[in-house]
Amino acid sequence: MCLGIPGELVEFAQEHEDLAVVDVSGVRRRVNVGLLADEGLRPGDWVLVHVGFALSKISEREAQAVFDYLQGLGRPYADELDALRGSDIT
């Protein structure tokens, strides 16, 4: 199962303008933010991440609501976090 997971933008990657580092439940990962080029993203913003792409900018409140829902899924959410940890960049 693939899930869209909220991530907080930490910084933009130096090597490419469409890449940024996001923190997803303590896991830092590079994602492509090119789809949101017109959103004026800044560190501290929240985005919904799916398969390495930021699909939409969301509020912190929306991010928390999604986290609450995902945690209620149990195993699928834990599996998705395990997959993210496997690609941790820190």
CSV table of N, CA, C and O in Angstrom, one decimal:
chain,number,residue,atom,x,y,z
A,1,MET,N,0.8,-1.2,0.0
A,1,MET,CA,0.0,0.0,0.0
A,1,MET,C,0.9,1.2,0.0
A,1,MET,O,1.8,1.3,0.7
A,2,CYS,N,0.6,2.2,-0.9
A,2,CYS,CA,1.3,3.4,-0.9
A,2,CYS,C,0.4,4.5,-0.3
A,2,CYS,O,-0.7,4.6,-0.7
A,3,LEU,N,1.0,5.3,0.6
A,3,LEU,CA,0.3,6.4,1.2
A,3,LEU,C,0.9,7.8,1.0
A,3,LEU,O,2.1,7.9,0.8
A,4,GLY,N,0.1,8.8,0.9
A,4,GLY,CA,0.6,10.1,0.9
A,4,GLY,C,0.8,10.5,2.4
A,4,GLY,O,-0.1,10.4,3.2
A,5,ILE,N,2.0,10.9,2.7
A,5,ILE,CA,2.4,11.2,4.1
A,5,ILE,C,2.9,12.7,4.2
A,5,ILE,O,3.6,13.2,3.4
A,6,PRO,N,2.4,13.4,5.2
A,6,PRO,CA,2.9,14.8,5.4
A,6,PRO,C,4.3,14.8,5.8
A,6,PRO,O,4.8,14.0,6.5
A,7,GLY,N,5.0,15.8,5.2
A,7,GLY,CA,6.4,16.1,5.6
A,7,GLY,C,6.6,17.5,5.7
A,7,GLY,O,6.0,18.4,5.0
A,8,GLU,N,7.5,17.9,6.7
A,8,GLU,CA,7.8,19.3,6.9
A,8,GLU,C,9.1,19.6,6.1
A,8,GLU,O,10.1,19.0,6.3
A,9,LEU,N,9.0,20.7,5.3
A,9,LEU,CA,10.2,21.1,4.5
A,9,LEU,C,11.2,21.6,5.5
A,9,LEU,O,11.0,22.5,6.3
A,10,VAL,N,12.4,21.0,5.4
A,10,VAL,CA,13.5,21.4,6.2
A,10,VAL,C,14.5,22.4,5.5
A,10,VAL,O,14.8,23.4,6.0
A,11,GLU,N,14.8,22.0,4.3
A,11,GLU,CA,15.7,22.9,3.5
A,11,GLU,C,15.6,22.5,2.0
A,11,GLU,O,15.2,21.4,1.7
A,12,PHE,N,16.1,23.4,1.2
A,12,PHE,CA,16.2,23.1,-0.3
A,12,PHE,C,17.5,22.5,-0.5
A,12,PHE,O,18.6,22.9,0.0
A,13,ALA,N,17.6,21.5,-1.4
A,13,ALA,CA,18.8,20.8,-1.8
A,13,ALA,C,19.7,21.7,-2.6
A,13,ALA,O,19.1,22.5,-3.5
A,14,GLN,N,21.0,21.7,-2.4
A,14,GLN,CA,21.9,22.6,-3.2
A,14,GLN,C,22.0,22.1,-4.6
A,14,GLN,O,22.2,22.9,-5.5
A,15,GLU,N,21.9,20.8,-4.9
A,15,GLU,CA,22.3,20.3,-6.2
A,15,GLU,C,21.2,20.4,-7.2
A,15,GLU,O,21.5,20.3,-8.4
A,16,HIS,N,20.0,20.7,-6.8
A,16,HIS,CA,18.9,20.9,-7.9
A,16,HIS,C,17.8,21.7,-7.3
A,16,HIS,O,17.3,21.4,-6.2
A,17,GLU,N,17.3,22.6,-8.0
A,17,GLU,CA,16.2,23.6,-7.5
A,17,GLU,C,14.9,22.9,-7.2
A,17,GLU,O,14.1,23.4,-6.5
A,18,ASP,N,14.7,21.7,-7.8
A,18,ASP,CA,13.4,21.0,-7.6
A,18,ASP,C,13.5,20.0,-6.4
A,18,ASP,O,12.5,19.3,-6.2
A,19,LEU,N,14.6,19.9,-5.8
A,19,LEU,CA,14.7,19.0,-4.6
A,19,LEU,C,14.7,19.7,-3.3
A,19,LEU,O,15.3,20.8,-3.2
A,20,ALA,N,14.1,19.1,-2.3
A,20,ALA,CA,14.1,19.6,-1.0
A,20,ALA,C,14.2,18.5,0.0
A,20,ALA,O,13.9,17.3,-0.3
A,21,VAL,N,14.7,18.8,1.2
A,21,VAL,CA,14.7,17.8,2.3
A,21,VAL,C,13.5,18.0,3.1
A,21,VAL,O,13.2,19.1,3.5
A,22,VAL,N,12.8,16.9,3.3
A,22,VAL,CA,11.6,17.0,4.2
A,22,VAL,C,11.8,16.0,5.4
A,22,VAL,O,12.5,15.0,5.3
A,23,ASP,N,11.1,16.3,6.5
A,23,ASP,CA,11.1,15.5,7.6
A,23,ASP,C,9.8,14.8,7.7
A,23,ASP,O,8.7,15.5,7.9
A,24,VAL,N,9.7,13.5,7.7
A,24,VAL,CA,8.5,12.7,7.8
A,24,VAL,C,8.6,11.9,9.0
A,24,VAL,O,9.4,10.9,9.0
A,25,SER,N,8.0,12.3,10.1
A,25,SER,CA,8.0,11.5,11.3
A,25,SER,C,9.4,11.2,11.8
A,25,SER,O,9.7,10.0,12.2
A,26,GLY,N,10.3,12.2,11.7
A,26,GLY,CA,11.7,12.0,12.1
A,26,GLY,C,12.6,11.4,11.1
A,26,GLY,O,13.8,11.3,11.4
A,27,VAL,N,12.1,11.1,9.9
A,27,VAL,CA,12.9,10.6,8.8
A,27,VAL,C,13.1,11.7,7.8
A,27,VAL,O,12.2,12.3,7.3
A,28,ARG,N,14.4,12.0,7.5
A,28,ARG,CA,14.7,13.1,6.5
A,28,ARG,C,14.9,12.4,5.2
A,28,ARG,O,15.7,11.4,5.1
A,29,ARG,N,14.3,13.0,4.2
A,29,ARG,CA,14.4,12.4,2.8
A,29,ARG,C,14.3,13.5,1.8
A,29,ARG,O,13.6,14.5,2.0
A,30,ARG,N,15.0,13.4,0.7
A,30,ARG,CA,14.9,14.3,-0.4
A,30,ARG,C,13.7,14.0,-1.2
A,30,ARG,O,13.4,12.8,-1.5
A,31,VAL,N,12.9,15.0,-1.6
A,31,VAL,CA,11.7,14.8,-2.4
A,31,VAL,C,11.8,15.9,-3.5
A,31,VAL,O,12.3,17.0,-3.3
A,32,ASN,N,11.1,15.6,-4.6
A,32,ASN,CA,10.9,16.5,-5.7
A,32,ASN,C,9.8,17.5,-5.4
A,32,ASN,O,8.7,17.0,-5.2
A,33,VAL,N,10.0,18.8,-5.3
A,33,VAL,CA,9.0,19.8,-5.0
A,33,VAL,C,8.6,20.6,-6.3
A,33,VAL,O,7.9,21.6,-6.2
A,34,GLY,N,9.1,20.1,-7.4
A,34,GLY,CA,8.9,20.8,-8.7
A,34,GLY,C,7.4,21.1,-9.0
A,34,GLY,O,7.1,22.1,-9.6
A,35,LEU,N,6.6,20.1,-8.6
A,35,LEU,CA,5.1,20.3,-8.9
A,35,LEU,C,4.5,21.5,-8.1
A,35,LEU,O,3.4,22.0,-8.5
A,36,LEU,N,5.2,21.9,-7.1
A,36,LEU,CA,4.7,23.0,-6.3
A,36,LEU,C,5.6,24.3,-6.4
A,36,LEU,O,5.6,25.2,-5.6
A,37,ALA,N,6.2,24.4,-7.6
A,37,ALA,CA,7.1,25.6,-7.8
A,37,ALA,C,6.4,26.9,-7.6
A,37,ALA,O,7.0,27.9,-7.2
A,38,ASP,N,5.1,27.0,-7.9
A,38,ASP,CA,4.3,28.2,-7.8
A,38,ASP,C,3.8,28.5,-6.4
A,38,ASP,O,3.1,29.5,-6.2
A,39,GLU,N,4.0,27.6,-5.5
A,39,GLU,CA,3.5,27.7,-4.1
A,39,GLU,C,4.3,28.6,-3.2
A,39,GLU,O,3.9,28.8,-2.0
A,40,GLY,N,5.5,29.0,-3.6
A,40,GLY,CA,6.4,29.8,-2.7
A,40,GLY,C,6.8,29.0,-1.4
A,40,GLY,O,6.8,29.6,-0.3
A,41,LEU,N,7.2,27.8,-1.6
A,41,LEU,CA,7.5,26.9,-0.4
A,41,LEU,C,8.7,27.5,0.3
A,41,LEU,O,9.7,28.1,-0.3
A,42,ARG,N,8.7,27.4,1.6
A,42,ARG,CA,9.8,27.8,2.5
A,42,ARG,C,10.0,26.7,3.6
A,42,ARG,O,9.1,26.0,3.9
A,43,PRO,N,11.2,26.7,4.2
A,43,PRO,CA,11.4,25.8,5.3
A,43,PRO,C,10.3,26.0,6.4
A,43,PRO,O,9.9,27.2,6.6
A,44,GLY,N,9.8,24.9,6.9
A,44,GLY,CA,8.7,25.0,7.9
A,44,GLY,C,7.3,24.7,7.3
A,44,GLY,O,6.4,24.4,8.0
A,45,ASP,N,7.2,24.8,5.9
A,45,ASP,CA,6.0,24.5,5.3
A,45,ASP,C,5.8,23.0,5.3
A,45,ASP,O,6.7,22.2,5.3
A,46,TRP,N,4.5,22.6,5.2
A,46,TRP,CA,4.1,21.2,5.2
A,46,TRP,C,3.7,20.8,3.8
A,46,TRP,O,3.0,21.6,3.1
A,47,VAL,N,4.1,19.6,3.3
A,47,VAL,CA,3.7,19.1,2.0
A,47,VAL,C,3.2,17.7,2.2
A,47,VAL,O,3.6,17.0,3.1
A,48,LEU,N,2.4,17.3,1.2
A,48,LEU,CA,1.9,15.9,1.2
A,48,LEU,C,2.8,15.1,0.2
A,48,LEU,O,2.9,15.5,-1.0
A,49,VAL,N,3.5,14.1,0.7
A,49,VAL,CA,4.6,13.4,-0.1
A,49,VAL,C,4.0,12.0,-0.5
A,49,VAL,O,3.5,11.3,0.3
A,50,HIS,N,4.2,11.7,-1.8
A,50,HIS,CA,3.8,10.4,-2.3
A,50,HIS,C,4.9,10.0,-3.4
A,50,HIS,O,5.2,10.8,-4.3
A,51,VAL,N,5.5,8.8,-3.2
A,51,VAL,CA,6.5,8.3,-4.1
A,51,VAL,C,7.6,9.3,-4.5
A,51,VAL,O,8.0,9.3,-5.6
A,52,GLY,N,8.1,10.0,-3.5
A,52,GLY,CA,9.2,10.9,-3.7
A,52,GLY,C,8.8,12.3,-4.3
A,52,GLY,O,9.7,13.1,-4.6
A,53,PHE,N,7.5,12.6,-4.4
A,53,PHE,CA,7.1,13.9,-4.9
A,53,PHE,C,6.2,14.6,-3.9
A,53,PHE,O,5.3,13.9,-3.3
A,54,ALA,N,6.4,15.9,-3.8
A,54,ALA,CA,5.5,16.7,-3.0
A,54,ALA,C,4.3,17.0,-3.9
A,54,ALA,O,4.5,17.7,-4.9
A,55,LEU,N,3.1,16.6,-3.5
A,55,LEU,CA,1.9,16.7,-4.4
A,55,LEU,C,1.1,18.0,-4.1
A,55,LEU,O,0.5,18.5,-4.9
A,56,SER,N,1.2,18.4,-2.8
A,56,SER,CA,0.4,19.6,-2.4
A,56,SER,C,1.0,20.2,-1.1
A,56,SER,O,1.5,19.5,-0.3
A,57,LYS,N,0.8,21.5,-1.0
A,57,LYS,CA,1.1,22.2,0.2
A,57,LYS,C,-0.1,22.1,1.1
A,57,LYS,O,-1.2,22.3,0.7
A,58,ILE,N,0.2,21.7,2.4
A,58,ILE,CA,-0.9,21.6,3.4
A,58,ILE,C,-0.6,22.4,4.6
A,58,ILE,O,0.6,22.7,4.9
A,59,SER,N,-1.6,22.7,5.4
A,59,SER,CA,-1.3,23.4,6.7
A,59,SER,C,-0.8,22.4,7.7
A,59,SER,O,-1.0,21.2,7.6
A,60,GLU,N,-0.3,22.9,8.8
A,60,GLU,CA,0.2,22.1,9.9
A,60,GLU,C,-1.0,21.3,10.5
A,60,GLU,O,-0.9,20.2,10.9
A,61,ARG,N,-2.1,22.0,10.6
A,61,ARG,CA,-3.3,21.4,11.1
A,61,ARG,C,-3.8,20.2,10.2
A,61,ARG,O,-4.1,19.1,10.7
A,62,GLU,N,-3.7,20.4,8.9
A,62,GLU,CA,-4.0,19.3,8.0
A,62,GLU,C,-3.0,18.1,8.2
A,62,GLU,O,-3.4,16.9,8.1
A,63,ALA,N,-1.8,18.5,8.3
A,63,ALA,CA,-0.7,17.5,8.5
A,63,ALA,C,-1.0,16.6,9.7
A,63,ALA,O,-0.9,15.4,9.7
A,64,GLN,N,-1.4,17.3,10.8
A,64,GLN,CA,-1.6,16.6,12.0
A,64,GLN,C,-2.9,15.7,11.9
A,64,GLN,O,-2.9,14.5,12.4
A,65,ALA,N,-3.9,16.1,11.2
A,65,ALA,CA,-5.1,15.3,11.0
A,65,ALA,C,-4.7,14.1,10.2
A,65,ALA,O,-5.2,13.0,10.4
A,66,VAL,N,-3.9,14.2,9.2
A,66,VAL,CA,-3.5,13.1,8.3
A,66,VAL,C,-2.6,12.1,9.2
A,66,VAL,O,-2.8,10.9,9.1
A,67,PHE,N,-1.7,12.6,10.0
A,67,PHE,CA,-0.9,11.8,10.9
A,67,PHE,C,-1.8,11.0,11.8
A,67,PHE,O,-1.7,9.8,12.0
A,68,ASP,N,-2.8,11.6,12.4
A,68,ASP,CA,-3.8,11.0,13.3
A,68,ASP,C,-4.5,9.8,12.6
A,68,ASP,O,-4.6,8.7,13.1
A,69,TYR,N,-4.9,10.1,11.3
A,69,TYR,CA,-5.6,9.1,10.5
A,69,TYR,C,-4.7,7.9,10.2
A,69,TYR,O,-5.0,6.8,10.4
A,70,LEU,N,-3.5,8.3,9.7
A,70,LEU,CA,-2.5,7.2,9.4
A,70,LEU,C,-2.1,6.3,10.5
A,70,LEU,O,-2.0,5.1,10.4
A,71,GLN,N,-1.9,6.9,11.7
A,71,GLN,CA,-1.6,6.1,12.9
A,71,GLN,C,-2.7,5.2,13.2
A,71,GLN,O,-2.4,4.1,13.7
A,72,GLY,N,-3.9,5.5,12.9
A,72,GLY,CA,-5.1,4.6,13.1
A,72,GLY,C,-5.1,3.4,12.2
A,72,GLY,O,-5.7,2.4,12.4
A,73,LEU,N,-4.4,3.5,11.1
A,73,LEU,CA,-4.3,2.4,10.1
A,73,LEU,C,-3.4,1.3,10.6
A,73,LEU,O,-3.5,0.2,10.2
A,74,GLY,N,-2.6,1.6,11.6
A,74,GLY,CA,-1.7,0.6,12.2
A,74,GLY,C,-0.6,0.1,11.2
A,74,GLY,O,0.3,0.9,10.8
A,75,ARG,N,-0.6,-1.2,10.9
A,75,ARG,CA,0.4,-1.8,10.1
A,75,ARG,C,0.8,-1.1,8.8
A,75,ARG,O,2.0,-1.0,8.5
A,76,PRO,N,-0.2,-0.8,8.0
A,76,PRO,CA,0.2,-0.1,6.7
A,76,PRO,C,1.0,1.2,6.9
A,76,PRO,O,2.0,1.4,6.2
A,77,TYR,N,0.7,1.9,7.9
A,77,TYR,CA,1.4,3.1,8.2
A,77,TYR,C,2.8,2.8,8.7
A,77,TYR,O,3.8,3.4,8.3
A,78,ALA,N,2.9,1.8,9.6
A,78,ALA,CA,4.2,1.4,10.1
A,78,ALA,C,5.1,0.9,9.0
A,78,ALA,O,6.3,1.1,8.9
A,79,ASP,N,4.5,0.1,8.0
A,79,ASP,CA,5.3,-0.4,6.9
A,79,ASP,C,5.8,0.8,6.0
A,79,ASP,O,6.9,0.8,5.5
A,80,GLU,N,4.9,1.8,5.8
A,80,GLU,CA,5.4,3.0,5.0
A,80,GLU,C,6.5,3.7,5.7
A,80,GLU,O,7.5,4.1,5.1
A,81,LEU,N,6.4,3.9,7.0
A,81,LEU,CA,7.5,4.5,7.8
A,81,LEU,C,8.8,3.7,7.7
A,81,LEU,O,9.9,4.2,7.5
A,82,ASP,N,8.7,2.4,7.7
A,82,ASP,CA,9.9,1.5,7.6
A,82,ASP,C,10.5,1.7,6.2
A,82,ASP,O,11.7,1.7,6.1
A,83,ALA,N,9.7,1.8,5.2
A,83,ALA,CA,10.2,2.0,3.9
A,83,ALA,C,10.9,3.4,3.8
A,83,ALA,O,12.0,3.5,3.2
A,84,LEU,N,10.4,4.4,4.4
A,84,LEU,CA,11.0,5.7,4.5
A,84,LEU,C,12.3,5.7,5.2
A,84,LEU,O,13.3,6.3,4.8
A,85,ARG,N,12.4,4.9,6.3
A,85,ARG,CA,13.6,4.8,7.1
A,85,ARG,C,14.7,4.2,6.2
A,85,ARG,O,15.9,4.5,6.4
A,86,GLY,N,14.3,3.3,5.4
A,86,GLY,CA,15.3,2.6,4.5
A,86,GLY,C,15.9,3.6,3.5
A,86,GLY,O,17.0,3.3,2.9
A,87,SER,N,15.2,4.7,3.3
A,87,SER,CA,15.8,5.7,2.3
A,87,SER,C,16.2,7.0,3.0
A,87,SER,O,16.4,8.0,2.4
A,88,ASP,N,16.4,6.9,4.3
A,88,ASP,CA,16.8,8.1,5.1
A,88,ASP,C,18.1,8.6,4.6
A,88,ASP,O,19.0,7.9,4.3
A,89,ILE,N,18.2,10.0,4.5
A,89,ILE,CA,19.4,10.6,4.0
A,89,ILE,C,20.3,11.1,5.1
A,89,ILE,O,21.4,11.6,4.8
A,90,THR,N,19.9,11.0,6.3
A,90,THR,CA,20.8,11.6,7.4
A,90,THR,C,21.7,10.5,7.9
A,90,THR,O,21.6,9.4,7.7
